[in-house]
Short mmCIF file of N, CA, C and O in Angstrom, two decimals:
data_model
loop_
_atom_site.label_atom_id
_atom_site.label_comp_id
_atom_site.label_asym_id
_atom_site.label_seq_id
_atom_site.Cartn_x
_atom_site.Cartn_y
_atom_site.Cartn_z
N UNK A 1 -126.36 83.56 -32.71
CA UNK A 1 -125.61 83.72 -34.82
C UNK A 1 -125.25 82.19 -34.84
O UNK A 1 -125.72 80.72 -34.23
N UNK A 2 -125.62 82.99 -36.24
CA UNK A 2 -125.04 81.52 -36.97
C UNK A 2 -124.10 81.08 -37.54
O UNK A 2 -123.70 81.39 -37.04
N UNK A 3 -124.40 79.94 -37.88
CA UNK A 3 -123.04 78.76 -37.90
C UNK A 3 -121.62 80.23 -38.68
O UNK A 3 -120.13 80.19 -38.45
N UNK A 4 -121.74 81.31 -39.76
CA UNK A 4 -121.26 81.62 -39.66
C UNK A 4 -121.54 83.08 -40.30
O UNK A 4 -122.84 83.47 -41.33
N UNK A 5 -121.18 83.67 -39.49
CA UNK A 5 -121.77 85.65 -39.93
C UNK A 5 -120.88 86.76 -39.31
O UNK A 5 -120.23 86.71 -38.89
N UNK A 6 -121.06 88.33 -39.60
CA UNK A 6 -121.15 89.02 -39.64
C UNK A 6 -121.93 89.76 -38.29
O UNK A 6 -122.42 89.74 -37.71
N UNK A 7 -120.64 90.46 -37.38
CA UNK A 7 -120.39 90.69 -36.00
C UNK A 7 -121.00 92.46 -35.79
O UNK A 7 -120.32 92.59 -37.11
N UNK A 8 -122.34 93.20 -35.56
CA UNK A 8 -122.35 94.06 -35.65
C UNK A 8 -121.20 95.35 -34.90
O UNK A 8 -121.14 96.07 -35.60
N UNK A 9 -120.75 94.81 -33.75
CA UNK A 9 -119.75 95.33 -33.91
C UNK A 9 -118.50 95.17 -33.96
O UNK A 9 -117.50 96.24 -34.59
N UNK A 10 -118.13 94.17 -35.32
CA UNK A 10 -117.05 93.77 -36.37
C UNK A 10 -117.05 93.89 -37.79
O UNK A 10 -116.93 92.22 -37.39
N UNK A 11 -117.73 94.45 -38.26
CA UNK A 11 -118.35 94.17 -39.50
C UNK A 11 -117.52 93.59 -40.26
O UNK A 11 -117.52 92.78 -41.09
N UNK A 12 -116.40 93.73 -40.01
CA UNK A 12 -115.09 93.94 -41.25
C UNK A 12 -114.63 92.12 -40.81
O UNK A 12 -114.17 91.64 -41.38
N UNK A 13 -114.87 91.57 -39.40
CA UNK A 13 -114.64 89.78 -39.12
C UNK A 13 -115.80 88.86 -39.33
O UNK A 13 -116.94 89.20 -39.14
N UNK A 14 -116.00 87.78 -39.89
CA UNK A 14 -116.29 86.77 -40.33
C UNK A 14 -115.73 85.58 -38.65
O UNK A 14 -115.16 85.76 -38.36
N UNK A 15 -117.06 85.98 -38.11
CA UNK A 15 -117.23 84.41 -36.86
C UNK A 15 -117.97 82.92 -37.74
O UNK A 15 -118.89 83.15 -38.23
N UNK A 16 -117.37 82.19 -37.49
CA UNK A 16 -117.48 80.47 -37.77
C UNK A 16 -117.84 79.68 -36.81
O UNK A 16 -117.05 79.73 -35.94
N UNK A 17 -119.25 79.36 -36.34
CA UNK A 17 -119.14 78.88 -35.53
C UNK A 17 -120.36 76.91 -34.97
O UNK A 17 -120.43 77.07 -35.74
N UNK A 18 -119.24 75.80 -34.32
CA UNK A 18 -118.47 75.14 -34.79
C UNK A 18 -118.83 73.78 -33.31
O UNK A 18 -118.97 74.50 -32.09
N UNK A 19 -120.14 73.61 -34.01
CA UNK A 19 -120.12 71.96 -32.47
C UNK A 19 -120.22 72.69 -31.20
O UNK A 19 -119.89 72.58 -30.01
N UNK A 20 -121.58 72.98 -30.42
CA UNK A 20 -122.23 74.08 -29.72
C UNK A 20 -122.64 72.55 -29.23
O UNK A 20 -123.24 72.39 -29.65
N UNK A 21 -121.72 72.33 -27.98
CA UNK A 21 -122.84 71.29 -27.17
C UNK A 21 -123.56 71.77 -26.31
O UNK A 21 -123.26 72.68 -25.43
N UNK A 22 -124.19 70.16 -25.61
CA UNK A 22 -125.63 71.00 -24.59
C UNK A 22 -124.48 70.82 -23.90
O UNK A 22 -125.03 69.48 -22.78
N UNK A 23 -123.84 71.16 -22.99
CA UNK A 23 -123.10 70.93 -22.10
C UNK A 23 -123.22 71.76 -20.84
O UNK A 23 -123.26 73.27 -20.82
N UNK A 24 -123.22 71.61 -18.57
CA UNK A 24 -122.26 72.12 -17.99
C UNK A 24 -120.35 72.17 -17.57
O UNK A 24 -120.30 70.93 -18.27
N UNK A 25 -120.32 73.30 -17.38
CA UNK A 25 -119.14 73.21 -16.38
C UNK A 25 -119.11 73.97 -15.17
O UNK A 25 -119.62 74.64 -15.53
N UNK A 26 -117.96 73.52 -15.15
CA UNK A 26 -117.86 74.53 -13.54
C UNK A 26 -117.27 75.59 -13.76
O UNK A 26 -116.28 76.39 -14.46
N UNK A 27 -118.84 76.55 -13.54
CA UNK A 27 -118.15 78.11 -14.06
C UNK A 27 -118.98 78.63 -13.62
O UNK A 27 -120.09 78.32 -12.83
N UNK A 28 -119.29 80.84 -13.61
CA UNK A 28 -120.39 81.08 -13.37
C UNK A 28 -120.43 82.66 -14.64
O UNK A 28 -119.41 82.51 -16.27
N UNK A 29 -121.23 83.52 -14.13
CA UNK A 29 -121.93 84.34 -15.97
C UNK A 29 -120.48 85.04 -15.61
O UNK A 29 -120.31 85.15 -17.59
N UNK A 30 -118.97 84.93 -15.60
CA UNK A 30 -118.19 85.75 -15.72
C UNK A 30 -117.18 85.60 -17.21
O UNK A 30 -116.52 85.92 -17.49
N UNK A 31 -117.47 83.81 -16.60
CA UNK A 31 -116.76 83.38 -18.11
C UNK A 31 -117.23 83.78 -19.67
O UNK A 31 -116.57 83.59 -20.54
N UNK A 32 -118.27 84.28 -19.40
CA UNK A 32 -119.49 84.89 -20.88
C UNK A 32 -117.81 86.01 -21.58
O UNK A 32 -117.55 86.85 -21.78
N UNK A 33 -117.35 86.90 -19.60
CA UNK A 33 -117.01 88.43 -20.01
C UNK A 33 -115.59 87.69 -20.63
O UNK A 33 -114.56 88.06 -21.07
N UNK A 34 -114.63 86.29 -20.36
CA UNK A 34 -114.21 85.98 -20.15
C UNK A 34 -113.31 85.31 -22.01
O UNK A 34 -112.67 85.92 -22.19
N UNK A 35 -114.51 85.03 -22.06
CA UNK A 35 -115.14 84.70 -23.60
C UNK A 35 -114.87 86.25 -24.54
O UNK A 35 -114.40 85.84 -25.65
N UNK A 36 -116.12 87.46 -23.73
CA UNK A 36 -115.26 88.44 -25.17
C UNK A 36 -114.75 89.62 -24.65
O UNK A 36 -114.06 89.76 -25.94
N UNK A 37 -113.47 88.72 -24.09
CA UNK A 37 -112.06 89.13 -23.81
C UNK A 37 -111.17 88.65 -25.02
O UNK A 37 -110.29 89.85 -25.77
N UNK A 38 -111.50 87.41 -25.16
CA UNK A 38 -110.66 86.50 -26.14
C UNK A 38 -111.63 87.13 -27.76
O UNK A 38 -110.24 86.89 -28.76
N UNK A 39 -112.63 87.44 -27.77
CA UNK A 39 -112.92 86.91 -28.91
C UNK A 39 -112.65 89.06 -29.55
O UNK A 39 -112.74 88.70 -30.75
N UNK A 40 -112.67 89.51 -28.65
CA UNK A 40 -111.97 91.15 -28.73
C UNK A 40 -111.43 91.12 -29.86
O UNK A 40 -110.27 91.69 -30.32
N UNK A 41 -109.75 91.08 -28.70
CA UNK A 41 -108.71 90.42 -28.65
C UNK A 41 -107.89 89.91 -30.34
O UNK A 41 -107.00 90.15 -30.82
N UNK A 42 -109.16 88.86 -30.82
CA UNK A 42 -108.89 87.63 -31.99
C UNK A 42 -109.15 88.58 -32.83
O UNK A 42 -108.60 88.55 -33.83
N UNK A 43 -110.26 89.60 -32.98
CA UNK A 43 -110.04 90.51 -34.10
C UNK A 43 -109.18 91.46 -34.17
O UNK A 43 -108.97 92.25 -34.92
N UNK A 44 -108.68 92.47 -32.64
CA UNK A 44 -108.68 93.90 -32.49
C UNK A 44 -106.89 93.61 -32.92
O UNK A 44 -106.70 94.66 -33.50
N UNK A 45 -106.49 92.57 -32.81
CA UNK A 45 -104.90 92.04 -33.32
C UNK A 45 -104.99 91.91 -34.11
O UNK A 45 -103.50 91.39 -34.81
N UNK A 46 -105.90 91.37 -35.42
CA UNK A 46 -106.82 91.02 -36.05
C UNK A 46 -105.40 91.34 -37.72
O UNK A 46 -106.08 92.28 -38.31
N UNK A 47 -104.42 91.29 -38.18
CA UNK A 47 -104.44 91.69 -39.51
C UNK A 47 -103.99 91.70 -40.96
O UNK A 47 -103.95 91.93 -41.98
N UNK A 48 -105.03 90.49 -40.76
CA UNK A 48 -105.44 89.25 -42.02
C UNK A 48 -106.69 90.27 -42.67
O UNK A 48 -107.23 91.27 -42.31
N UNK A 49 -106.25 91.12 -44.53
CA UNK A 49 -107.11 91.38 -44.64
C UNK A 49 -109.25 90.78 -44.89
O UNK A 49 -109.63 91.59 -45.18
N UNK A 50 -109.20 89.54 -44.36
CA UNK A 50 -110.61 89.07 -44.41
C UNK A 50 -110.63 88.03 -43.16
O UNK A 50 -110.00 87.06 -42.50
N UNK A 51 -110.48 89.28 -41.88
CA UNK A 51 -109.86 88.62 -40.09
C UNK A 51 -111.03 87.57 -40.06
O UNK A 51 -112.62 87.93 -40.30
N UNK A 52 -111.21 86.24 -39.45
CA UNK A 52 -112.13 84.86 -39.15
C UNK A 52 -111.71 84.63 -38.26
O UNK A 52 -110.32 84.21 -37.59
N UNK A 53 -112.76 84.30 -37.40
CA UNK A 53 -112.44 83.22 -35.28
C UNK A 53 -113.13 82.40 -35.60
O UNK A 53 -114.78 83.19 -36.34
N UNK A 54 -112.93 81.90 -35.79
CA UNK A 54 -113.59 80.62 -34.79
C UNK A 54 -113.80 79.72 -33.82
O UNK A 54 -112.69 79.73 -33.45
N UNK A 55 -115.27 79.28 -34.20
CA UNK A 55 -115.06 79.08 -32.32
C UNK A 55 -115.09 77.38 -32.19
O UNK A 55 -117.18 77.58 -33.25
N UNK A 56 -114.87 76.77 -31.15
CA UNK A 56 -115.84 75.39 -31.62
C UNK A 56 -115.85 74.56 -30.53
O UNK A 56 -115.03 75.17 -29.26
N UNK A 57 -116.06 73.40 -29.79
CA UNK A 57 -116.77 72.97 -28.36
C UNK A 57 -116.28 71.34 -28.01
O UNK A 57 -116.56 70.93 -29.61
N UNK A 58 -115.30 70.86 -27.33
CA UNK A 58 -115.85 69.48 -27.60
C UNK A 58 -116.46 69.28 -25.76
O UNK A 58 -115.04 69.72 -25.30
N UNK A 59 -116.48 67.47 -26.02
CA UNK A 59 -116.67 67.08 -24.27
C UNK A 59 -116.44 66.38 -24.18
O UNK A 59 -116.47 65.18 -24.76
N UNK A 60 -115.44 65.43 -23.16
CA UNK A 60 -116.00 64.35 -22.39
C UNK A 60 -116.61 64.13 -21.03
O UNK A 60 -116.93 64.89 -20.98
N UNK A 61 -116.52 62.65 -20.45
CA UNK A 61 -117.44 62.44 -19.41
C UNK A 61 -116.97 63.49 -18.00
O UNK A 61 -117.72 64.18 -17.70
N UNK A 62 -115.57 64.62 -18.59
CA UNK A 62 -115.05 64.86 -17.20
C UNK A 62 -114.71 66.33 -17.85
O UNK A 62 -114.57 66.85 -16.66
N UNK A 63 -114.94 66.86 -18.82
CA UNK A 63 -114.29 67.65 -18.92
C UNK A 63 -114.94 68.45 -20.44
O UNK A 63 -115.31 68.02 -21.26
N UNK A 64 -114.69 70.18 -20.06
CA UNK A 64 -115.63 70.34 -22.14
C UNK A 64 -114.14 72.07 -22.28
O UNK A 64 -112.99 72.28 -21.48
N UNK A 65 -113.91 71.73 -22.98
CA UNK A 65 -113.22 72.85 -24.07
C UNK A 65 -113.78 73.09 -25.34
O UNK A 65 -115.07 73.27 -25.73
N UNK A 66 -113.32 74.71 -24.86
CA UNK A 66 -113.88 75.48 -26.20
C UNK A 66 -112.49 76.16 -26.25
O UNK A 66 -111.76 76.60 -25.47
N UNK A 67 -112.78 76.91 -27.54
CA UNK A 67 -111.29 76.78 -29.12
C UNK A 67 -111.83 77.90 -29.03
O UNK A 67 -113.54 78.00 -30.30
N UNK A 68 -111.21 79.33 -29.35
CA UNK A 68 -111.35 80.21 -29.90
C UNK A 68 -109.98 80.35 -30.87
O UNK A 68 -109.10 80.71 -30.25
N UNK A 69 -110.58 80.40 -32.21
CA UNK A 69 -109.22 80.04 -33.37
C UNK A 69 -109.57 81.80 -34.15
O UNK A 69 -110.43 81.90 -34.64
N UNK A 70 -107.90 82.40 -34.72
CA UNK A 70 -108.15 82.93 -35.71
C UNK A 70 -106.60 82.89 -36.39
O UNK A 70 -106.00 82.39 -36.52
N UNK A 71 -106.57 83.94 -37.14
CA UNK A 71 -105.90 83.95 -38.76
C UNK A 71 -105.18 84.82 -38.36
O UNK A 71 -104.66 85.45 -39.26
N UNK A 72 -105.38 85.71 -37.25
CA UNK A 72 -104.20 86.83 -37.15
C UNK A 72 -102.61 87.07 -37.27
O UNK A 72 -102.49 85.59 -36.90
N UNK A 73 -102.12 87.71 -36.42
CA UNK A 73 -100.70 87.64 -36.94
C UNK A 73 -99.26 86.44 -36.56
O UNK A 73 -99.37 85.69 -36.06
N UNK A 74 -100.67 85.94 -35.07
CA UNK A 74 -100.16 85.09 -33.94
C UNK A 74 -99.88 85.35 -32.91
O UNK A 74 -99.34 86.58 -32.68
N UNK A 75 -99.05 85.38 -32.07
CA UNK A 75 -98.35 85.56 -30.46
C UNK A 75 -97.10 85.00 -30.74
O UNK A 75 -96.26 83.56 -30.97
N UNK A 76 -95.86 85.95 -30.88
CA UNK A 76 -94.16 85.67 -30.65
C UNK A 76 -93.96 84.64 -29.49
O UNK A 76 -94.90 84.86 -28.67
N UNK A 77 -93.15 83.72 -29.87
CA UNK A 77 -93.14 82.41 -28.60
C UNK A 77 -91.76 83.82 -28.38
O UNK A 77 -91.12 84.27 -28.15
N UNK A 78 -92.42 83.34 -26.97
CA UNK A 78 -91.50 84.01 -25.68
C UNK A 78 -92.54 85.01 -25.33
O UNK A 78 -91.65 85.14 -24.26
N UNK A 79 -93.49 85.39 -25.51
CA UNK A 79 -94.62 87.05 -25.31
C UNK A 79 -95.84 86.81 -24.61
O UNK A 79 -96.47 87.22 -24.50
N UNK A 80 -95.80 84.89 -24.54
CA UNK A 80 -96.89 84.63 -24.55
C UNK A 80 -97.69 85.32 -23.40
O UNK A 80 -98.47 85.02 -22.19
N UNK A 81 -96.68 84.85 -21.92
CA UNK A 81 -96.51 85.87 -20.76
C UNK A 81 -96.84 87.31 -20.51
O UNK A 81 -97.75 87.45 -19.59
N UNK A 82 -96.07 87.81 -21.47
CA UNK A 82 -96.80 88.91 -20.94
C UNK A 82 -97.95 90.20 -21.76
O UNK A 82 -98.61 90.47 -21.74
N UNK A 83 -98.58 88.70 -23.20
CA UNK A 83 -99.91 88.77 -23.80
C UNK A 83 -100.80 88.56 -22.79
O UNK A 83 -101.63 89.17 -22.07
N UNK A 84 -100.51 87.71 -21.94
CA UNK A 84 -101.64 87.38 -21.26
C UNK A 84 -101.50 88.21 -19.22
O UNK A 84 -102.70 88.13 -18.53
N UNK A 85 -100.45 90.07 -19.37
CA UNK A 85 -100.34 90.47 -18.59
C UNK A 85 -99.88 90.05 -17.38
O UNK A 85 -100.06 90.16 -16.16
N UNK A 86 -98.84 88.54 -17.65
CA UNK A 86 -98.21 87.81 -16.37
C UNK A 86 -97.37 87.49 -16.11
O UNK A 86 -96.46 87.64 -14.99
N UNK A 87 -96.32 89.26 -17.67
CA UNK A 87 -94.98 89.62 -16.60
C UNK A 87 -95.11 90.63 -17.74
O UNK A 87 -95.84 91.37 -18.07
N UNK A 88 -93.93 91.76 -16.89
CA UNK A 88 -93.87 92.67 -17.12
C UNK A 88 -92.58 93.35 -17.69
O UNK A 88 -91.69 92.93 -17.85
N UNK A 89 -92.53 93.91 -18.94
CA UNK A 89 -91.45 93.97 -19.52
C UNK A 89 -90.07 94.61 -19.19
O UNK A 89 -88.80 94.46 -18.90
N UNK A 90 -90.62 95.45 -17.57
CA UNK A 90 -89.53 96.06 -17.01
C UNK A 90 -90.76 96.63 -16.06
O UNK A 90 -92.14 96.92 -15.89
N UNK A 91 -89.68 98.08 -15.38
CA UNK A 91 -90.66 99.02 -14.54
C UNK A 91 -91.39 100.08 -14.95
O UNK A 91 -91.59 100.09 -14.29
N UNK A 92 -91.16 100.38 -16.33
CA UNK A 92 -92.03 101.88 -16.68
C UNK A 92 -93.30 101.05 -17.16
O UNK A 92 -94.54 101.14 -17.27
N UNK A 93 -92.38 99.22 -18.38
CA UNK A 93 -93.71 100.02 -18.95
C UNK A 93 -94.91 98.20 -18.35
O UNK A 93 -93.43 96.98 -17.77
N UNK A 94 -95.48 98.24 -18.22
CA UNK A 94 -96.69 97.35 -17.70
C UNK A 94 -97.42 96.44 -19.17
O UNK A 94 -97.47 96.19 -20.11
N UNK A 95 -97.37 94.54 -18.77
CA UNK A 95 -98.18 93.58 -19.72
C UNK A 95 -99.32 94.43 -20.55
O UNK A 95 -99.98 95.25 -20.48
N UNK A 96 -99.22 93.91 -21.43
CA UNK A 96 -100.38 94.12 -22.74
C UNK A 96 -101.47 93.58 -22.08
O UNK A 96 -102.58 94.70 -23.29
N UNK A 97 -101.96 93.16 -22.04
CA UNK A 97 -103.29 92.70 -21.86
C UNK A 97 -103.79 91.90 -20.88
O UNK A 97 -104.36 91.34 -19.98
N UNK A 98 -104.18 93.05 -20.51
CA UNK A 98 -105.05 92.92 -19.02
C UNK A 98 -105.69 92.68 -18.95
O UNK A 98 -106.46 91.60 -18.08
N UNK A 99 -106.89 92.50 -19.80
CA UNK A 99 -108.39 91.53 -20.63
C UNK A 99 -107.76 90.07 -20.41
O UNK A 99 -109.09 89.32 -19.94
N UNK A 100 -106.57 90.14 -21.18
CA UNK A 100 -106.23 88.08 -21.17
C UNK A 100 -105.39 87.65 -19.30
O UNK A 100 -105.73 86.98 -19.02
N UNK A 101 -104.89 89.52 -18.48
CA UNK A 101 -104.88 88.74 -17.38
C UNK A 101 -105.76 87.53 -16.42
O UNK A 101 -105.92 86.74 -16.12
N UNK A 102 -107.29 88.66 -17.09
CA UNK A 102 -107.97 88.15 -16.44
C UNK A 102 -108.52 86.73 -16.69
O UNK A 102 -109.19 86.09 -16.46
N UNK A 103 -108.74 86.49 -17.94
CA UNK A 103 -109.10 85.38 -18.30
C UNK A 103 -107.96 84.40 -17.52
O UNK A 103 -108.56 83.38 -17.09
N UNK A 104 -107.21 84.52 -17.21
CA UNK A 104 -106.03 84.13 -16.66
C UNK A 104 -106.63 82.86 -15.27
O UNK A 104 -106.58 82.15 -14.66
N UNK A 105 -106.96 84.27 -15.15
CA UNK A 105 -107.09 83.74 -13.48
C UNK A 105 -107.88 83.50 -13.36
O UNK A 105 -108.58 82.66 -12.01
N UNK A 106 -109.26 83.98 -14.06
CA UNK A 106 -111.05 83.38 -14.14
C UNK A 106 -110.81 81.75 -14.07
O UNK A 106 -111.30 81.54 -13.23
N UNK A 107 -110.07 81.57 -15.10
CA UNK A 107 -109.67 80.27 -15.27
C UNK A 107 -109.07 79.32 -13.66
O UNK A 107 -109.42 78.09 -14.09
N UNK A 108 -108.34 80.67 -13.59
CA UNK A 108 -107.84 78.93 -12.52
C UNK A 108 -108.99 79.30 -10.91
O UNK A 108 -108.80 77.90 -10.77
N UNK A 109 -109.57 80.50 -11.25
CA UNK A 109 -110.86 79.87 -10.75
C UNK A 109 -111.78 79.25 -10.15
O UNK A 109 -111.95 78.74 -9.36
N UNK A 110 -111.86 79.14 -11.58
CA UNK A 110 -112.50 77.83 -12.34
C UNK A 110 -111.69 76.13 -12.46
O UNK A 110 -112.85 75.20 -11.92
N UNK A 111 -111.30 76.46 -11.45
CA UNK A 111 -110.28 75.41 -11.16
C UNK A 111 -109.64 74.44 -12.62
O UNK A 111 -109.40 73.17 -13.22
N UNK A 112 -109.41 75.37 -13.69
CA UNK A 112 -109.46 74.96 -15.34
C UNK A 112 -108.37 75.96 -16.31
O UNK A 112 -107.50 75.88 -14.99
N UNK A 113 -108.29 75.67 -16.96
CA UNK A 113 -106.87 76.86 -17.28
C UNK A 113 -107.33 76.99 -18.61
O UNK A 113 -108.35 76.95 -19.51
N UNK A 114 -106.52 77.55 -19.24
CA UNK A 114 -106.16 78.33 -20.88
C UNK A 114 -105.30 78.68 -21.13
O UNK A 114 -104.22 78.61 -20.55
N UNK A 115 -105.10 77.33 -22.72
CA UNK A 115 -103.55 77.47 -23.62
C UNK A 115 -104.35 78.26 -24.34
O UNK A 115 -104.84 78.21 -25.10
N UNK A 116 -102.70 78.58 -25.05
CA UNK A 116 -102.84 78.80 -26.39
C UNK A 116 -101.64 78.84 -27.38
O UNK A 116 -100.16 78.44 -26.77
N UNK A 117 -101.71 78.38 -28.51
CA UNK A 117 -101.03 77.79 -29.21
C UNK A 117 -100.85 78.04 -30.68
O UNK A 117 -102.34 78.86 -31.03
N UNK A 118 -100.39 78.23 -31.41
CA UNK A 118 -100.53 78.88 -33.16
C UNK A 118 -101.64 78.09 -33.64
O UNK A 118 -102.09 76.83 -33.47
N UNK A 119 -102.51 79.00 -34.45
CA UNK A 119 -102.88 78.02 -34.95
C UNK A 119 -102.61 77.98 -36.72
O UNK A 119 -101.71 78.32 -37.46
N UNK A 120 -103.11 77.12 -37.62
CA UNK A 120 -102.27 76.52 -38.26
C UNK A 120 -103.22 76.98 -39.76
O UNK A 120 -104.11 76.34 -39.12
N UNK A 121 -102.93 77.31 -40.49
CA UNK A 121 -101.81 78.20 -40.94
C UNK A 121 -101.47 79.23 -40.29
O UNK A 121 -99.85 79.16 -40.63
N UNK A 122 -102.19 80.34 -39.76
CA UNK A 122 -102.15 81.27 -38.90
C UNK A 122 -102.64 81.89 -38.38
O UNK A 122 -103.28 81.69 -38.35
N UNK A 123 -102.23 82.96 -37.71
CA UNK A 123 -102.99 82.40 -36.30
C UNK A 123 -102.74 82.00 -35.16
O UNK A 123 -102.00 81.77 -34.38
N UNK A 124 -103.55 82.57 -34.22
CA UNK A 124 -103.91 81.90 -32.52
C UNK A 124 -105.38 81.22 -32.21
O UNK A 124 -106.09 81.17 -32.74
N UNK A 125 -104.99 80.04 -31.41
CA UNK A 125 -105.95 79.20 -30.64
C UNK A 125 -105.91 79.37 -29.26
O UNK A 125 -104.74 78.93 -28.85
N UNK A 126 -107.09 79.97 -28.62
CA UNK A 126 -107.42 79.99 -26.87
C UNK A 126 -108.36 78.64 -26.86
O UNK A 126 -109.00 79.00 -27.43
N UNK A 127 -107.58 77.96 -26.10
CA UNK A 127 -108.79 76.62 -25.33
C UNK A 127 -108.65 77.00 -23.30
O UNK A 127 -107.94 77.16 -23.03
N UNK A 128 -109.83 76.74 -23.74
CA UNK A 128 -110.66 76.62 -22.25
C UNK A 128 -111.05 75.84 -21.83
O UNK A 128 -111.24 74.72 -22.96
N UNK A 129 -109.80 75.69 -20.84
CA UNK A 129 -110.00 74.14 -20.25
C UNK A 129 -111.12 73.69 -19.15
O UNK A 129 -110.28 75.17 -18.20
N UNK A 130 -112.11 73.35 -19.15
CA UNK A 130 -112.35 73.43 -17.90
C UNK A 130 -113.09 72.08 -17.41
O UNK A 130 -113.98 71.19 -18.48
N UNK A 131 -114.06 72.30 -16.40
CA UNK A 131 -114.25 70.61 -15.40
C UNK A 131 -115.58 70.50 -15.91
O UNK A 131 -116.35 71.76 -15.64
N UNK A 132 -116.40 69.59 -16.53
CA UNK A 132 -117.71 69.17 -16.84
C UNK A 132 -118.53 68.50 -15.76
O UNK A 132 -117.72 68.61 -14.58
N UNK A 133 -119.75 69.16 -15.18
CA UNK A 133 -120.76 69.07 -14.36
C UNK A 133 -121.52 68.73 -14.84
O UNK A 133 -122.18 68.73 -16.03
N UNK A 134 -122.09 68.04 -13.70
CA UNK A 134 -123.73 67.62 -14.77
C UNK A 134 -124.62 69.41 -14.30
O UNK A 134 -124.92 69.82 -13.81
N UNK A 135 -126.03 68.95 -14.94
CA UNK A 135 -127.20 69.81 -15.07
C UNK A 135 -127.60 70.65 -13.40
O UNK A 135 -127.41 69.28 -12.87
N UNK A 136 -128.14 72.21 -13.42
CA UNK A 136 -127.47 72.61 -12.33
C UNK A 136 -129.82 72.21 -11.77
O UNK A 136 -130.37 71.28 -12.70
#
């Protein structure tokens, strides 16, 4: 992808990619599915007139972080566990985010984590926190 372009599968959304680093993290090919799940959710649940998703990376000697931030409605306070599929509202209704549950569980398998916080001025930012490793 170029730094800013439309995706063929989501032509109404703009994706901006910044700071792609040439680093390695403790993960495997399933990480691509985790990113895909977060990117799909950023577009699918976006109610903005012009949906926009920004992806950036940062790294230091020990860690690699990748951030997926959108300009959607955000996640209401107190609903994060429900959205991540970690909590069920009751015995009849189940969590909303099986894909995001997969992401959360996968990050734990990598000894990493995913954090979710509001994106300023609007939307949600998902940050993948991974251990950095040397090139194979």
